[in-house]
Coordinates of C-alpha atoms in Angstrom, one line a residue:
X152 CA 6.4 5.6 -9.1
X153 CA 5.3 3.0 -11.6
X154 CA 3.3 0.1 -10.4
X155 CA 0.7 -2.6 -11.3
X156 CA -1.4 -4.4 -8.7
X157 CA -3.7 -7.4 -8.7
X158 CA -5.6 -8.9 -5.8
X159 CA -6.9 -7.7 -2.4
X160 CA -4.1 -5.2 -1.8
X161 CA -4.8 -1.6 -1.0
X162 CA -2.3 1.2 -1.3
X163 CA -1.7 4.9 -1.4
X164 CA 1.0 7.5 -1.8
X165 CA 0.3 10.2 0.7
X166 CA -3.4 10.8 0.1
X167 CA -3.6 9.4 -3.4
X168 CA -5.2 5.9 -3.7
X169 CA -3.4 3.3 -5.8
X170 CA -5.6 1.4 -8.2
X171 CA -5.7 -2.4 -8.0
X172 CA -7.5 -5.0 -10.2
X173 CA -9.6 -7.6 -8.4
X174 CA -8.5 -11.1 -8.9
X175 CA -6.2 -13.8 -7.6
X176 CA -2.6 -13.7 -8.8
X177 CA -2.0 -16.7 -11.0
X178 CA -5.6 -17.9 -11.1
X179 CA -8.4 -15.5 -12.0
X180 CA -5.9 -12.8 -12.9
X181 CA -6.9 -9.9 -15.1
X182 CA -4.7 -8.1 -17.5
X183 CA -2.4 -5.9 -15.4
X184 CA -2.3 -2.1 -16.1
X185 CA 0.7 0.1 -15.5
X186 CA 0.0 3.2 -13.4
X187 CA 2.4 6.1 -13.0
X188 CA 2.2 8.8 -10.3
X189 CA 4.6 11.2 -8.6
X190 CA 6.7 9.9 -5.7
X191 CA 8.8 12.8 -4.5
X192 CA 11.0 13.4 -1.5
X193 CA 9.0 13.3 1.7
X194 CA 6.3 11.1 0.1
X195 CA 5.2 7.9 1.9
X196 CA 4.0 4.7 0.1
X197 CA 1.7 2.5 2.1
X198 CA 0.4 -0.9 0.9
X199 CA -1.6 -3.5 2.9
X200 CA -3.5 -6.7 2.5
X201 CA -7.3 -6.9 3.0
X202 CA -6.6 -8.1 6.6
X203 CA -5.8 -4.5 7.5
X204 CA -8.6 -2.0 7.3
X205 CA -7.8 1.1 5.3
X206 CA -6.8 4.0 7.5
X207 CA -8.2 7.5 6.9
X208 CA -4.7 8.8 6.8
X209 CA -1.2 7.4 6.9
X210 CA 0.0 7.4 10.5
X211 CA 3.0 9.7 11.3
X212 CA 6.5 8.4 11.9
X213 CA 9.1 6.2 10.4
X214 CA 8.1 3.3 8.0
X215 CA 8.5 0.7 10.8
X216 CA 6.3 2.7 13.2
X217 CA 3.6 3.1 10.5
X218 CA 3.3 -0.6 9.8
X219 CA 3.4 -1.6 13.4
X220 CA 0.7 0.9 14.3
X221 CA -1.5 -0.2 11.4
X222 CA -1.2 -4.0 12.0
X223 CA -1.8 -3.5 15.7
X224 CA -4.7 -1.1 15.5
X225 CA -6.4 -2.0 12.2
X226 CA -5.3 -5.6 11.7
X227 CA -7.7 -8.5 11.6
X228 CA -7.7 -11.4 14.1
X229 CA -9.1 -13.8 11.5
X230 CA -7.2 -12.9 8.3
X231 CA -3.7 -12.2 7.2
X232 CA -2.6 -8.7 8.2
X233 CA 0.4 -7.5 6.2
X234 CA 1.6 -4.0 5.6
X235 CA 4.5 -2.2 3.8
X236 CA 5.5 1.4 4.2
X237 CA 8.3 3.2 2.3
X238 CA 9.1 6.9 3.1
X239 CA 11.5 8.7 0.7
X240 CA 14.0 10.8 2.6
X241 CA 16.7 13.0 1.0
X242 CA 20.2 12.3 2.1
X243 CA 21.5 14.5 4.8

């Protein structure tokens, strides 16, 4: 997985935290950095805005179940609460 992140977005692949640079995209944006980490079959990528508090672990289940659970249980009532989950599955 190759990624670059700026702003109040948190992410992780399985237990590994994705690094993000503080700033506002298009305004006080710092120089982006490219990060590379393994993303193998069975891995789960989770990203969320600062309106969702970071979970201790990625909830089990399909990607749709993960994001619904996070926004419902850890989402803010006063801030945007967005989440994205991608789980890599091998073809059957």
